[in-house]
């Protein structure tokens, strides 16, 4: 095998908070012809920066300060712009995380596909478009002959991502850089794109760098895996060997996150009902209903997981419960009493008892308030506590979320993502609530941090007896924390029951698809899945759309 | 507070520092006009359009090159005291410039402040209350903004007559539409964040949402906008005064001073350019500082 | 009905509502403002008969709706009333001046729009280079200059010190096209300088805003040149804001020329308006104000429709 790309002692700096600091510190990496290299790590690992550095490119605010990047015969760090342009898009191409953002909204897909081959003088316009249609056909895109004439906004997310993979192959490159190409997609859509990527790499026999934070995903495509942390290599090795016997603790920790689950202690007996939603139908403005005849029951001290993909209406249900979206029909009973539909009609005491935690801790904390102000306000607002008593209570809350009191005077911008989410939890606890609605509270966090947060929530429930309505798209989380599961699809509840009932067959068709889509560490998982009946269905495209069509 | 401002200024690029310098000079003139001015605001001290320090050279040679030396022709009490010469009525230009700084800047400041008070209050109300309040104010503003500002002002002034209070109210109202648009847009951005939703769900009152949760996060763009609106108002008032519809004589006001002295330009007497340049300098200074502030604010936002 | 045509119809309806509100405000505005117009114009010593005659002349003695309908009817027949100051029909006074103003605006726009968009593109292309910084500083300075300063500097340089062009832009029907152009050289230059600065700054800002998008990075990673990226990717996506700023400036060229016309004593509508306001010649103010406002509303309507058409999401719905 011949060496295609060699990086030696690569150091890249980024400009942050008025100083240059290292994002990548001394990474060695090589890729051979026809080989797929998986780069894995949490946010801040520098994996994406390394990926595009292989094209001799740095994002604004970054600079390569040391090391060499040898691609073929070219030293990319020394090459002129003209030389780099001849390589980018021709010999190395790039697949970005979000196709919706990375396609120019002003031009048709096929035009953008043909841009690189035509502008680089490799093909004529007709040849390039012919090749494009051929690729669309090979990747099973619907209407391969005409889909290229559409604009990006006229194509679904998964299809767009596949069209971008096709675009990356327009010049038959030697190396493709995949930068988290499935992260922004729903689980069932992820399969269709993963299958396309795998096919693309296999068919063209091109080499690839595959960047992701999900070990199970990278296990499906990579020949070798490199684990990165804080810009340094943790360990590197052939996929199967690394997954079977990781050498480093960090890798083991990453592996255990995926294998994890089942930490939940089953609850002993039926409790009294806390929340009872009956026949709720709701819509935004005069639009189509986002919720249709939804029923849900939550027992005091328990956790109900609300599972669904984007557009399933799970967050809208949270808004109905909090009073932000008054339902058109149906009723909600909270602790035996009817909840007024509108937020403005509810008693202060009711508001106190239902709290909410959000997906993005970054925007859930007022950046101009210090931690003690954020936590102190609800204490003062609901209980009229002031002075020393208030300070004591805030300190107690910090203790509950396992943060020291140094954090009292910090602004949110001085906290890490996990710490911010802890403060959000403390703010919810400050009101001594009966019910906390957790809306995708772990999806924006790194896996190891997310695991800690789940543990914390679990401990708090055991100690305080608070109930959770846990909204998520991630079935691994569901397995870890739920007592009961409600599966939603296009605004309707398709299945509900205890965790055991829902997770053991027979399933509703959609639940089956959802469960089958969760990647496993086994490198053969995807290949095996695609051979099954469920896999064939997933291959066809967005499961949620197709299924809801059947239901109508 | 002041020391941190000074530290910021030291770190700022040269354009912003120049801006601060210009603003500082004008603030001095603004505050100490009576102490600094050698003559009274409306005091006639000599001949018409006498030259200033540049005409001190009245030698034969200079005369043959430049034509008659004015201060020699009119033996007045100027005696080199009128550094910038005299205006069309023989008043000291420097003194009038100093008093003019006071009048022109203060009226623009008052108007901008009033316009921000109206625009921000309505903008924040519309953004936090939504519904019919938002619709009503937004549509009214749409109609008002579909109307050219200068024409609107001219029509109102032709009916109501040109008096300072009318001027202030009319321009502040017209200008507040732009402030409304911006503060509503910025507030809506903030209002959509989860921390405001948290406060709303907590049952906080409207005033808490507006002034405690939203306002602190909208300050940087609004402060920069204050600078830009001030520039606009300042130029607008100058234009009205230039047309003879702004501040009325004998009040010293830069725009009117340009108008009064403009006739001499075609004869090569450039007295009118002095107040005109002064207007430009103030605007440039404020613009540069606002520009710098806006960039700084945009950079800061990435951190959150 | 598609979203696109629905939006455009809504915009047109809004333009008509605005025009209606404006016409009501202009024709009846006298009523809503404090003070007795007749007294303040004729003076405190005016006799009761004189005041009554004055009110009858302006129709101030009739009920509001009658007044508005009569005024509107007159407008339809291009009967705009009589000037109080000159006692000739307003329509006669306005006719030639309107075409003079439009001539000035069209010439200035023909030079300024292509020039400023080109400069904006170049500044974005050479962002952070000395060229860009020079252009940015110059335009920041120019937008800070009051129009009359730009005008007087031009007069001082090109009419007084170096007598190339007339300082008074007097045009008469007898002049041919080139003589006219020579006569308005300085007012046109003033307007061009002011307008170019505005359009250029915002064109550059709009382009640079788009240059931060992921699809621009994608194009860079496809090995495209900066010039291609700006023309093929950034420009089509920043059309809406660019169209908007161009139209706002066109509106300014028609509406905001008042000061420039006064400086150069140009026989246009703007100068007439400024004159009439100081003479409180109400019928003239009303008529020219309405013409200006209508132009402004129509231009804004055009901008809105064009920028909607520039949006592929609306042009090619799902």
mmCIF file of C-alpha atoms in Angstrom, chain A residues 92-266:
data_model
loop_
_atom_site.group_PDB
_atom_site.id
_atom_site.type_symbol
_atom_site.label_atom_id
_atom_site.label_comp_id
_atom_site.label_asym_id
_atom_site.label_seq_id
_atom_site.Cartn_x
_atom_site.Cartn_y
_atom_site.Cartn_z
ATOM 1 C CA UNK A 92 -9.084 15.766 -1.581
ATOM 2 C CA UNK A 93 -12.716 16.598 -1.008
ATOM 3 C CA UNK A 94 -14.796 17.421 2.015
ATOM 4 C CA UNK A 95 -18.167 16.350 3.406
ATOM 5 C CA UNK A 96 -19.478 18.708 6.074
ATOM 6 C CA UNK A 97 -21.710 18.103 9.094
ATOM 7 C CA UNK A 98 -24.677 20.055 7.852
ATOM 8 C CA UNK A 99 -25.535 19.685 4.185
ATOM 9 C CA UNK A 100 -28.345 22.186 4.594
ATOM 10 C CA UNK A 101 -25.797 24.854 5.535
ATOM 11 C CA UNK A 102 -23.031 23.707 3.209
ATOM 12 C CA UNK A 103 -25.008 23.794 -0.018
ATOM 13 C CA UNK A 104 -25.367 27.276 -1.462
ATOM 14 C CA UNK A 105 -29.123 28.037 -1.314
ATOM 15 C CA UNK A 106 -28.934 30.066 -4.526
ATOM 16 C CA UNK A 107 -27.898 27.315 -6.952
ATOM 17 C CA UNK A 108 -29.319 23.986 -8.078
ATOM 18 C CA UNK A 109 -27.694 20.838 -6.653
ATOM 19 C CA UNK A 110 -26.254 19.621 -9.919
ATOM 20 C CA UNK A 111 -24.687 23.010 -10.648
ATOM 21 C CA UNK A 112 -22.854 22.845 -7.352
ATOM 22 C CA UNK A 113 -21.925 19.258 -8.046
ATOM 23 C CA UNK A 114 -20.407 20.208 -11.388
ATOM 24 C CA UNK A 115 -18.676 23.290 -10.021
ATOM 25 C CA UNK A 116 -15.398 21.626 -9.041
ATOM 26 C CA UNK A 117 -14.891 19.377 -12.127
ATOM 27 C CA UNK A 118 -15.851 22.132 -14.558
ATOM 28 C CA UNK A 119 -13.982 24.998 -12.924
ATOM 29 C CA UNK A 120 -10.871 22.849 -12.552
ATOM 30 C CA UNK A 121 -11.124 21.889 -16.205
ATOM 31 C CA UNK A 122 -11.432 18.167 -15.555
ATOM 32 C CA UNK A 123 -14.754 17.603 -17.271
ATOM 33 C CA UNK A 124 -17.078 19.478 -19.555
ATOM 34 C CA UNK A 125 -20.358 20.600 -18.096
ATOM 35 C CA UNK A 126 -22.285 17.786 -19.809
ATOM 36 C CA UNK A 127 -19.831 15.142 -18.625
ATOM 37 C CA UNK A 128 -19.938 16.426 -15.070
ATOM 38 C CA UNK A 129 -23.735 16.374 -14.971
ATOM 39 C CA UNK A 130 -23.835 12.913 -16.500
ATOM 40 C CA UNK A 131 -21.443 11.705 -13.826
ATOM 41 C CA UNK A 132 -23.555 13.408 -11.163
ATOM 42 C CA UNK A 133 -26.710 11.594 -12.248
ATOM 43 C CA UNK A 134 -24.798 8.327 -12.286
ATOM 44 C CA UNK A 135 -23.729 8.913 -8.677
ATOM 45 C CA UNK A 136 -27.243 9.925 -7.623
ATOM 46 C CA UNK A 137 -28.478 6.657 -9.100
ATOM 47 C CA UNK A 138 -25.801 4.614 -7.390
ATOM 48 C CA UNK A 139 -26.633 6.229 -4.034
ATOM 49 C CA UNK A 140 -30.322 5.375 -4.505
ATOM 50 C CA UNK A 141 -31.517 8.974 -4.430
ATOM 51 C CA UNK A 142 -35.124 9.272 -5.600
ATOM 52 C CA UNK A 143 -35.567 10.527 -9.196
ATOM 53 C CA UNK A 144 -31.812 10.475 -9.901
ATOM 54 C CA UNK A 145 -32.256 12.109 -13.292
ATOM 55 C CA UNK A 146 -34.070 15.176 -12.027
ATOM 56 C CA UNK A 147 -33.201 15.535 -8.356
ATOM 57 C CA UNK A 148 -30.126 17.544 -9.345
ATOM 58 C CA UNK A 149 -32.333 20.264 -10.773
ATOM 59 C CA UNK A 150 -33.746 21.000 -7.349
ATOM 60 C CA UNK A 151 -32.577 23.669 -4.962
ATOM 61 C CA UNK A 152 -31.146 22.564 -1.598
ATOM 62 C CA UNK A 153 -34.242 23.604 0.347
ATOM 63 C CA UNK A 154 -36.397 21.345 -1.843
ATOM 64 C CA UNK A 155 -34.625 18.161 -0.711
ATOM 65 C CA UNK A 156 -34.889 16.341 2.647
ATOM 66 C CA UNK A 157 -31.993 16.378 5.122
ATOM 67 C CA UNK A 158 -30.861 12.799 4.613
ATOM 68 C CA UNK A 159 -31.043 13.053 0.825
ATOM 69 C CA UNK A 160 -29.132 16.312 0.891
ATOM 70 C CA UNK A 161 -26.411 14.695 2.964
ATOM 71 C CA UNK A 162 -26.197 11.870 0.397
ATOM 72 C CA UNK A 163 -26.059 14.405 -2.432
ATOM 73 C CA UNK A 164 -23.131 16.019 -0.652
ATOM 74 C CA UNK A 165 -21.324 12.678 -0.484
ATOM 75 C CA UNK A 166 -21.942 12.389 -4.225
ATOM 76 C CA UNK A 167 -20.607 15.923 -4.713
ATOM 77 C CA UNK A 168 -17.450 15.042 -2.832
ATOM 78 C CA UNK A 169 -16.852 12.302 -5.398
ATOM 79 C CA UNK A 170 -17.373 14.527 -8.415
ATOM 80 C CA UNK A 171 -13.668 14.623 -9.286
ATOM 81 C CA UNK A 172 -12.935 11.033 -8.193
ATOM 82 C CA UNK A 173 -10.690 12.163 -5.347
ATOM 83 C CA UNK A 174 -7.921 10.186 -3.669
ATOM 84 C CA UNK A 175 -9.044 11.226 -0.202
ATOM 85 C CA UNK A 176 -12.384 12.320 1.265
ATOM 86 C CA UNK A 177 -12.678 14.067 4.615
ATOM 87 C CA UNK A 178 -15.985 13.275 6.349
ATOM 88 C CA UNK A 179 -16.569 15.776 9.159
ATOM 89 C CA UNK A 180 -19.337 14.408 11.426
ATOM 90 C CA UNK A 181 -21.548 13.721 8.388
ATOM 91 C CA UNK A 182 -24.378 12.051 10.344
ATOM 92 C CA UNK A 183 -24.328 13.928 13.645
ATOM 93 C CA UNK A 184 -27.090 16.371 12.753
ATOM 94 C CA UNK A 185 -29.438 13.651 11.505
ATOM 95 C CA UNK A 186 -32.171 11.615 13.172
ATOM 96 C CA UNK A 187 -31.127 8.050 14.059
ATOM 97 C CA UNK A 188 -33.257 6.424 11.406
ATOM 98 C CA UNK A 189 -31.894 8.828 8.777
ATOM 99 C CA UNK A 190 -28.354 8.219 9.948
ATOM 100 C CA UNK A 191 -28.505 4.633 8.650
ATOM 101 C CA UNK A 192 -29.338 5.673 5.097
ATOM 102 C CA UNK A 193 -26.431 8.124 4.998
ATOM 103 C CA UNK A 194 -23.988 5.744 6.666
ATOM 104 C CA UNK A 195 -24.835 3.064 4.114
ATOM 105 C CA UNK A 196 -24.192 5.542 1.287
ATOM 106 C CA UNK A 197 -20.856 6.595 2.732
ATOM 107 C CA UNK A 198 -19.760 3.024 3.144
ATOM 108 C CA UNK A 199 -20.726 2.234 -0.415
ATOM 109 C CA UNK A 200 -18.955 5.322 -1.731
ATOM 110 C CA UNK A 201 -15.696 4.449 -0.044
ATOM 111 C CA UNK A 202 -15.852 0.829 -1.110
ATOM 112 C CA UNK A 203 -16.787 1.520 -4.735
ATOM 113 C CA UNK A 204 -14.219 4.154 -5.474
ATOM 114 C CA UNK A 205 -11.539 2.632 -3.390
ATOM 115 C CA UNK A 206 -10.643 6.099 -2.218
ATOM 116 C CA UNK A 207 -9.102 6.780 1.136
ATOM 117 C CA UNK A 208 -11.043 8.660 3.791
ATOM 118 C CA UNK A 209 -10.711 10.445 7.088
ATOM 119 C CA UNK A 210 -13.905 9.951 9.079
ATOM 120 C CA UNK A 211 -14.429 12.373 11.964
ATOM 121 C CA UNK A 212 -17.050 11.712 14.625
ATOM 122 C CA UNK A 213 -17.670 11.731 18.363
ATOM 123 C CA UNK A 214 -19.504 8.412 18.202
ATOM 124 C CA UNK A 215 -17.333 5.315 18.515
ATOM 125 C CA UNK A 216 -20.109 3.024 17.345
ATOM 126 C CA UNK A 217 -20.491 4.985 14.108
ATOM 127 C CA UNK A 218 -16.788 5.086 13.370
ATOM 128 C CA UNK A 219 -16.550 1.349 14.073
ATOM 129 C CA UNK A 220 -18.783 0.731 11.036
ATOM 130 C CA UNK A 221 -16.598 2.498 8.503
ATOM 131 C CA UNK A 222 -13.009 2.828 9.721
ATOM 132 C CA UNK A 223 -10.068 0.510 9.167
ATOM 133 C CA UNK A 224 -8.031 2.282 11.786
ATOM 134 C CA UNK A 225 -9.155 4.528 14.644
ATOM 135 C CA UNK A 226 -7.324 7.379 16.335
ATOM 136 C CA UNK A 227 -8.662 8.615 19.668
ATOM 137 C CA UNK A 228 -7.994 12.292 20.343
ATOM 138 C CA UNK A 229 -8.346 14.410 23.443
ATOM 139 C CA UNK A 230 -7.465 18.089 23.953
ATOM 140 C CA UNK A 231 -5.536 18.121 20.675
ATOM 141 C CA UNK A 232 -3.357 15.132 21.528
ATOM 142 C CA UNK A 233 -3.443 11.508 20.400
ATOM 143 C CA UNK A 234 -4.676 9.201 23.163
ATOM 144 C CA UNK A 235 -4.240 5.974 21.242
ATOM 145 C CA UNK A 236 -4.370 4.618 17.733
ATOM 146 C CA UNK A 237 -4.832 1.200 16.185
ATOM 147 C CA UNK A 238 -6.778 -1.056 13.828
ATOM 148 C CA UNK A 239 -10.518 -0.721 14.520
ATOM 149 C CA UNK A 240 -11.268 -4.248 15.662
ATOM 150 C CA UNK A 241 -8.228 -4.470 17.885
ATOM 151 C CA UNK A 242 -8.838 -1.065 19.453
ATOM 152 C CA UNK A 243 -12.493 -1.785 20.159
ATOM 153 C CA UNK A 244 -11.771 -5.239 21.514
ATOM 154 C CA UNK A 245 -8.906 -4.289 23.788
ATOM 155 C CA UNK A 246 -8.435 -0.556 24.357
ATOM 156 C CA UNK A 247 -5.169 0.325 26.042
ATOM 157 C CA UNK A 248 -6.057 3.657 27.583
ATOM 158 C CA UNK A 249 -8.595 4.465 30.311
ATOM 159 C CA UNK A 250 -10.073 7.305 28.261
ATOM 160 C CA UNK A 251 -10.891 4.980 25.371
ATOM 161 C CA UNK A 252 -12.382 2.493 27.801
ATOM 162 C CA UNK A 253 -14.538 5.249 29.269
ATOM 163 C CA UNK A 254 -15.779 6.204 25.806
ATOM 164 C CA UNK A 255 -16.576 2.578 25.088
ATOM 165 C CA UNK A 256 -18.457 2.079 28.321
ATOM 166 C CA UNK A 257 -20.788 4.981 27.572
ATOM 167 C CA UNK A 258 -22.222 3.093 24.645
ATOM 168 C CA UNK A 259 -22.397 -0.208 26.441
ATOM 169 C CA UNK A 260 -23.892 1.491 29.490
ATOM 170 C CA UNK A 261 -27.560 1.564 30.438
ATOM 171 C CA UNK A 262 -29.633 -0.390 32.860
ATOM 172 C CA UNK A 263 -28.408 1.639 35.825
ATOM 173 C CA UNK A 264 -31.962 2.341 36.805
ATOM 174 C CA UNK A 265 -33.247 0.684 39.952
ATOM 175 C CA UNK A 266 -36.768 -0.526 39.149
#
